[in-house]
Coordinates of C-alpha atoms and ligand atoms in Angstrom, one line a residue:
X5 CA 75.0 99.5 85.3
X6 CA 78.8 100.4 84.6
X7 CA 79.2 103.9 84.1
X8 CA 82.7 104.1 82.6
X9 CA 84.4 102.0 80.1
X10 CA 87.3 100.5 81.7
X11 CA 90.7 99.3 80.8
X12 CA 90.9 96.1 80.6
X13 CA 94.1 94.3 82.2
X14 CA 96.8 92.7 79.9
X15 CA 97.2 89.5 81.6
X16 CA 96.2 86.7 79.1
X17 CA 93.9 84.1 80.1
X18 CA 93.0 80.8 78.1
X19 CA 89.1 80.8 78.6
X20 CA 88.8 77.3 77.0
X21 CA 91.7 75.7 79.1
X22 CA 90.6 77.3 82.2
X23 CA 87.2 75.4 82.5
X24 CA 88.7 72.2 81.8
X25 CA 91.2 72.0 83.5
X26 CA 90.9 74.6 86.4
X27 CA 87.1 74.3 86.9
X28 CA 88.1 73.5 90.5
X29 CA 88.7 77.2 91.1
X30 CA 84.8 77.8 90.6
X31 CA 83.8 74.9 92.0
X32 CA 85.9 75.3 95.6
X33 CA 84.0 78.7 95.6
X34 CA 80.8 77.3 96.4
X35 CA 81.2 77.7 100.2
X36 CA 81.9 81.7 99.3
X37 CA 79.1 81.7 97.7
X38 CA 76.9 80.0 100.9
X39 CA 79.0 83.1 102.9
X40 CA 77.9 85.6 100.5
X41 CA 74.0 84.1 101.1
X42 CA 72.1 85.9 98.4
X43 CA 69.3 86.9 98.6
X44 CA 66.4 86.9 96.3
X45 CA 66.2 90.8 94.3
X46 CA 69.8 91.8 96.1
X47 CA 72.1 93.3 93.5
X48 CA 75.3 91.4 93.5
X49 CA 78.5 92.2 91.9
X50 CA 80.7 89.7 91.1
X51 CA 84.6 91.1 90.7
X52 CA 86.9 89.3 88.2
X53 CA 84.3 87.2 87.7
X54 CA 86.0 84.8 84.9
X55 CA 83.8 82.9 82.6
X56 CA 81.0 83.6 84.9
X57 CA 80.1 80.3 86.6
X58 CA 80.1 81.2 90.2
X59 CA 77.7 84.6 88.6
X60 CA 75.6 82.4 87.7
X61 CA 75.3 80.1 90.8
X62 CA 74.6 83.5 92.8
X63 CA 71.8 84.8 89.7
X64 CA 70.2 81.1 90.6
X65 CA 69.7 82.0 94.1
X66 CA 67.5 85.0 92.8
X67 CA 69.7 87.8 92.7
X68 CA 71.0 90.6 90.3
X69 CA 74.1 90.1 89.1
X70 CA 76.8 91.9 87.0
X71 CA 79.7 90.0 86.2
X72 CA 83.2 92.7 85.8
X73 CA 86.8 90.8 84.7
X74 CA 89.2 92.4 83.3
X75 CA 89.6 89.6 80.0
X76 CA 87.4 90.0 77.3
X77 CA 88.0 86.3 76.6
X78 CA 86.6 85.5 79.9
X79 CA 84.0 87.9 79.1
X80 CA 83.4 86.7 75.8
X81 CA 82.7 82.8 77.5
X82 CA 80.7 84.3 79.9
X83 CA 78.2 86.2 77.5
X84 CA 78.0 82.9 75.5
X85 CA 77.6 80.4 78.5
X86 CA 74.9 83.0 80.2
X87 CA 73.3 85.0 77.3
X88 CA 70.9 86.1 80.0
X89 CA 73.2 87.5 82.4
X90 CA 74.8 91.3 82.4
X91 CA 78.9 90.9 81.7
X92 CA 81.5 93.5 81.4
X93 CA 85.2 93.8 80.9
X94 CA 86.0 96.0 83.3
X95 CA 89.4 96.7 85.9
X96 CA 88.8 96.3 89.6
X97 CA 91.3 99.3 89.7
X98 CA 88.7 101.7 87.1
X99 CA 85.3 101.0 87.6
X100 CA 82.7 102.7 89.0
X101 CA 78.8 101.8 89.0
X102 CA 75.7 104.2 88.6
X103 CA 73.4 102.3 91.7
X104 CA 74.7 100.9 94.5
X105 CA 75.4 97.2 95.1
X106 CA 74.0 95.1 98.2
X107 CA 77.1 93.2 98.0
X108 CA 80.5 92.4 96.1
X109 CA 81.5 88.9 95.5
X110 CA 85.0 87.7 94.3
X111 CA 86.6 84.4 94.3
X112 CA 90.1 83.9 93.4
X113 CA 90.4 87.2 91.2
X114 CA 91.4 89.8 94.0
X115 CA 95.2 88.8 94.4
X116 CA 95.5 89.2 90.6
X117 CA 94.5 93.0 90.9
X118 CA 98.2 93.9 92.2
X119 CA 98.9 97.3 91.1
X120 CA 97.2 98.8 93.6
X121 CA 94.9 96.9 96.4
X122 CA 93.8 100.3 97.8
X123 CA 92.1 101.2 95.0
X124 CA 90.7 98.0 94.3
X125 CA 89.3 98.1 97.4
X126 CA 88.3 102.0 97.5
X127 CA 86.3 101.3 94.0
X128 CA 84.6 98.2 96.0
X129 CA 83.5 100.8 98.5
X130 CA 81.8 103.0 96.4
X131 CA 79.8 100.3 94.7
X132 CA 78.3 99.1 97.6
X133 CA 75.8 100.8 99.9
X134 CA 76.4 101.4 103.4
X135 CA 75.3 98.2 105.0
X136 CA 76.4 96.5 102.1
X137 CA 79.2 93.7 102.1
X138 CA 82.5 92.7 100.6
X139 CA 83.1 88.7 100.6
X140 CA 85.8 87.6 99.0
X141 CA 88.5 84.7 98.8
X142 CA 91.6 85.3 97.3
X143 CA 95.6 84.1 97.3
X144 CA 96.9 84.6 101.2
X145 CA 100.2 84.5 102.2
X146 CA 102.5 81.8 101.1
X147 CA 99.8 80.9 98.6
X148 CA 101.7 78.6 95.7
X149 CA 105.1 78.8 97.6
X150 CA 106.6 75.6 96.2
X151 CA 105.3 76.2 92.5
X152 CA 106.6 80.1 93.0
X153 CA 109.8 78.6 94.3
X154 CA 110.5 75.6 91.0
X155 CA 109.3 78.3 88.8
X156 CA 112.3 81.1 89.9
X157 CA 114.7 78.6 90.3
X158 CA 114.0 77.4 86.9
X159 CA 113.8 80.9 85.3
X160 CA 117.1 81.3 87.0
X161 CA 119.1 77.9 85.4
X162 CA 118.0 79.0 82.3
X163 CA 119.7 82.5 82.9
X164 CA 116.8 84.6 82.5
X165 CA 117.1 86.2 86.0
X166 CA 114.1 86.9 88.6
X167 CA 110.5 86.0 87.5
X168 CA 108.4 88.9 87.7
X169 CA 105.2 87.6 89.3
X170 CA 101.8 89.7 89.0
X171 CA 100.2 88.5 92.1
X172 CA 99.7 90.2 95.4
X173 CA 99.5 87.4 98.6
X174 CA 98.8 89.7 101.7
X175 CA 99.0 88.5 105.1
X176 CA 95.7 88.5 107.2
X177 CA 96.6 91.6 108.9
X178 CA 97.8 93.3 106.0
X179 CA 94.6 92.7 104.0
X180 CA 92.1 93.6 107.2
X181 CA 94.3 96.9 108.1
X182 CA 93.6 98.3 104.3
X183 CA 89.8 97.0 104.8
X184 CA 89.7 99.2 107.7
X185 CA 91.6 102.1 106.5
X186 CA 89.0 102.1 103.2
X187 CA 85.7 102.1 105.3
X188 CA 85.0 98.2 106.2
X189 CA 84.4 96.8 109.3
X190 CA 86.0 93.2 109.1
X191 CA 83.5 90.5 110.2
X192 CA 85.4 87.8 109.3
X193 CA 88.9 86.7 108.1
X194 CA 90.2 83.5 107.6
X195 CA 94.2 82.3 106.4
X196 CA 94.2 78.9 105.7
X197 CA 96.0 76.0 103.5
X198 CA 94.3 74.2 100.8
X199 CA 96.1 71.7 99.2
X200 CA 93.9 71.6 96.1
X201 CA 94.2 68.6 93.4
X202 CA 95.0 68.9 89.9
X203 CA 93.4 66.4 88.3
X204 CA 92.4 67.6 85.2
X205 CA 96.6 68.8 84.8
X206 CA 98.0 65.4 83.3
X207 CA 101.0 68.0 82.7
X208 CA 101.4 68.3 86.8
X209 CA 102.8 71.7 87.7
X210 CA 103.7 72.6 84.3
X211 CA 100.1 73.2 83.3
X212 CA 100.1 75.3 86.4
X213 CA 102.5 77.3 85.3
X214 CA 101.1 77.7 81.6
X215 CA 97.9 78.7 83.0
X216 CA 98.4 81.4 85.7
X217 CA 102.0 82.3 84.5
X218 CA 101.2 82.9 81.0
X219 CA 102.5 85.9 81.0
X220 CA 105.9 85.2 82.3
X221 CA 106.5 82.4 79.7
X222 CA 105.8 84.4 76.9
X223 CA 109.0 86.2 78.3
X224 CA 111.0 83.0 77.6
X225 CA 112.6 82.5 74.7
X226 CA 110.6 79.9 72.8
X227 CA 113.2 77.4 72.6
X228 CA 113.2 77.5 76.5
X229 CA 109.6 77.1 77.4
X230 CA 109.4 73.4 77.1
X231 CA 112.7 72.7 78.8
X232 CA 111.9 75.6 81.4
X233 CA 108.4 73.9 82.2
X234 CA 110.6 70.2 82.4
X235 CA 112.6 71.0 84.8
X236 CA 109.8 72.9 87.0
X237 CA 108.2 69.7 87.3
X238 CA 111.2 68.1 88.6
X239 CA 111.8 70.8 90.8
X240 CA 108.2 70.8 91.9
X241 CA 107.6 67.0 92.0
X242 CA 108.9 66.4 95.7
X243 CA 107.0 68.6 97.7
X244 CA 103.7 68.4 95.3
X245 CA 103.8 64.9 93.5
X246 CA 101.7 62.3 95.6
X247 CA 101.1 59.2 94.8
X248 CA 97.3 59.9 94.5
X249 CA 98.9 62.6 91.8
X250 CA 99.7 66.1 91.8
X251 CA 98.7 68.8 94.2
X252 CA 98.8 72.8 94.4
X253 CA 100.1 74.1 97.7
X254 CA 97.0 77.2 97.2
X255 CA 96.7 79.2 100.8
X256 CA 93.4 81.3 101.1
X257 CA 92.6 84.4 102.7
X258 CA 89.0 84.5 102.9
X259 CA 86.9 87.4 104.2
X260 CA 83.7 88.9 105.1
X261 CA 83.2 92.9 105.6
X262 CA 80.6 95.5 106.1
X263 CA 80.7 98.9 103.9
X264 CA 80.6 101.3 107.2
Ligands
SAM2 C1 91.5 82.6 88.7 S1 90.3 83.6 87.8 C2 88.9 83.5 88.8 C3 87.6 83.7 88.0 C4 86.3 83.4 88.8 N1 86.1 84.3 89.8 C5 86.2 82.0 89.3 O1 86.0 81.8 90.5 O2 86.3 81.0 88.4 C6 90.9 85.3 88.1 C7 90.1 86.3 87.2 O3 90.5 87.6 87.6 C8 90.5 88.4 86.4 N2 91.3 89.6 86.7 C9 92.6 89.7 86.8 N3 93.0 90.9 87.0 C10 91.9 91.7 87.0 C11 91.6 93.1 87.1 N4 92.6 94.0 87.3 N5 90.3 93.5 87.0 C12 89.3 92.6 86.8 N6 89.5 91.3 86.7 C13 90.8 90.8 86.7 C14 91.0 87.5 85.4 O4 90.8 88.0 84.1 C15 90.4 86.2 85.7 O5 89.2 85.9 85.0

């Protein structure tokens, strides 16, 4: 169990919204979780673990699991979708656990925990055992670079300067050097592009954008948001408006590495 409370993170996430109409995020996870390869009676700890559907999918295989993320919302969905499973709110970059993990699990969560990937990575460590390992998708370089890109320039015509944006996209050798430096031996590591569908968005990018830039919109003044989100989708629509609908131009950086 989780021996400190932790802080958790400001960032505000719609819990409801985000199953709707960002369930894909769980559901491309599935091949993480056939990486990971539970095993029955491993302890498993699942990092940023959202409303706790992937958590559950590794519990199923027979595991232990502990669910951390850093929204109580999330939390709060997690607890009431899973009554059986242990949750936490908890901050990758402040937690520490009393019994070593076998491994740590995170999909989609670790390019969120920008202030400081060291640590992030340095707390991973010390829940795991030696042996034990880290798999892990997350945001790779370039990930979102068109939405990123109608979403500044927006912010910009509407005079309200550079977008602060909370995410952290390293580059493969970036993210496998501060593996190494924090006591991993990288097994695997994989960059790739993966145009993902947003089917469930009828609002196209702007739904993006009120999802996973919440926090930057709540910066606008509220006579701007709609306009602002407008003219992102026109920005956005000719690099990510198909005729089979809109798509997200996500990149992944996916990994698999061994607690020395
Ligand atoms: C895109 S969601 C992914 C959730 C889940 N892993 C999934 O596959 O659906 C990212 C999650 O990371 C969590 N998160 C962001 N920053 C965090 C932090 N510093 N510590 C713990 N969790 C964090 C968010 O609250 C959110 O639930």
């Amino acid at each position: 169990m989780v021996l400190r409370y932790v802080t958790p993170t400001t960032t505000r996430w719609n819990a409801r919204t985000y199953d709707s109409s960002f369930g894909y995020v769980s559901a491309l996870g599935a091949p993480l979780v056939d990486l990971l390869d539970p095993q029955p009676g491993e302890r498993i700890l699942d990092l940023g673990c959202g409303t706790g559907v992937l958590t559950a999918e590794i519990h199923s295989r027979g595991a232990e699991v502990l669910g951390i993320d850093g929204s109580a919302m999330m939390i709060e969905k997690a607890l009431a979708h899973y009554p059986g499973l242990d949750f936490i709110v908890g901050d990758g970059h402040d937690f520490s656990v009393a019994q070593q993990y076998d491994a740590v699990f995170s999909n989609a969560a670790l390019h969120w925990m920008s202030r400081d990937p060291d640590m992030v990575i340095a707390n991973v460590r010390e829940a795991l055992r030696p042996g034990g390992r880290f798999i892990a998708e997350m945001g790779g370089a370039g990930n979102c670079a068109e939405l990123r890109a109608a979403l500044a320039t927006a912010w910009r015509e509407h005079g309200l300067g550079e977008p602060e944006f909370p995410w952290y996209f390293p580059t493969p050798a970036e993210y496998s050097l501060r593996l190494e430096k924090e006591g991993f031996v990288v097994r695997l590591l994989e960059h790739f592009e993966r145009p993902t569908p947003l089917n469930e968005c009828p609002g196209g990018a702007a739904d993006w954008v009120r999802m996973f830039a919440a926090e930057q919109l709540t910066k606008a003044p509220a006579d701007q948001v709609e306009p602002l989100l407008r003219r992102v989708n026109e920005l956005a629509a000719p690099a990510l408006r198909t005729e089979n609908g809109w798509m997200a131009d996500y990149v992944r950086l996916r990994f698999a590495a061994v607690r020395r």
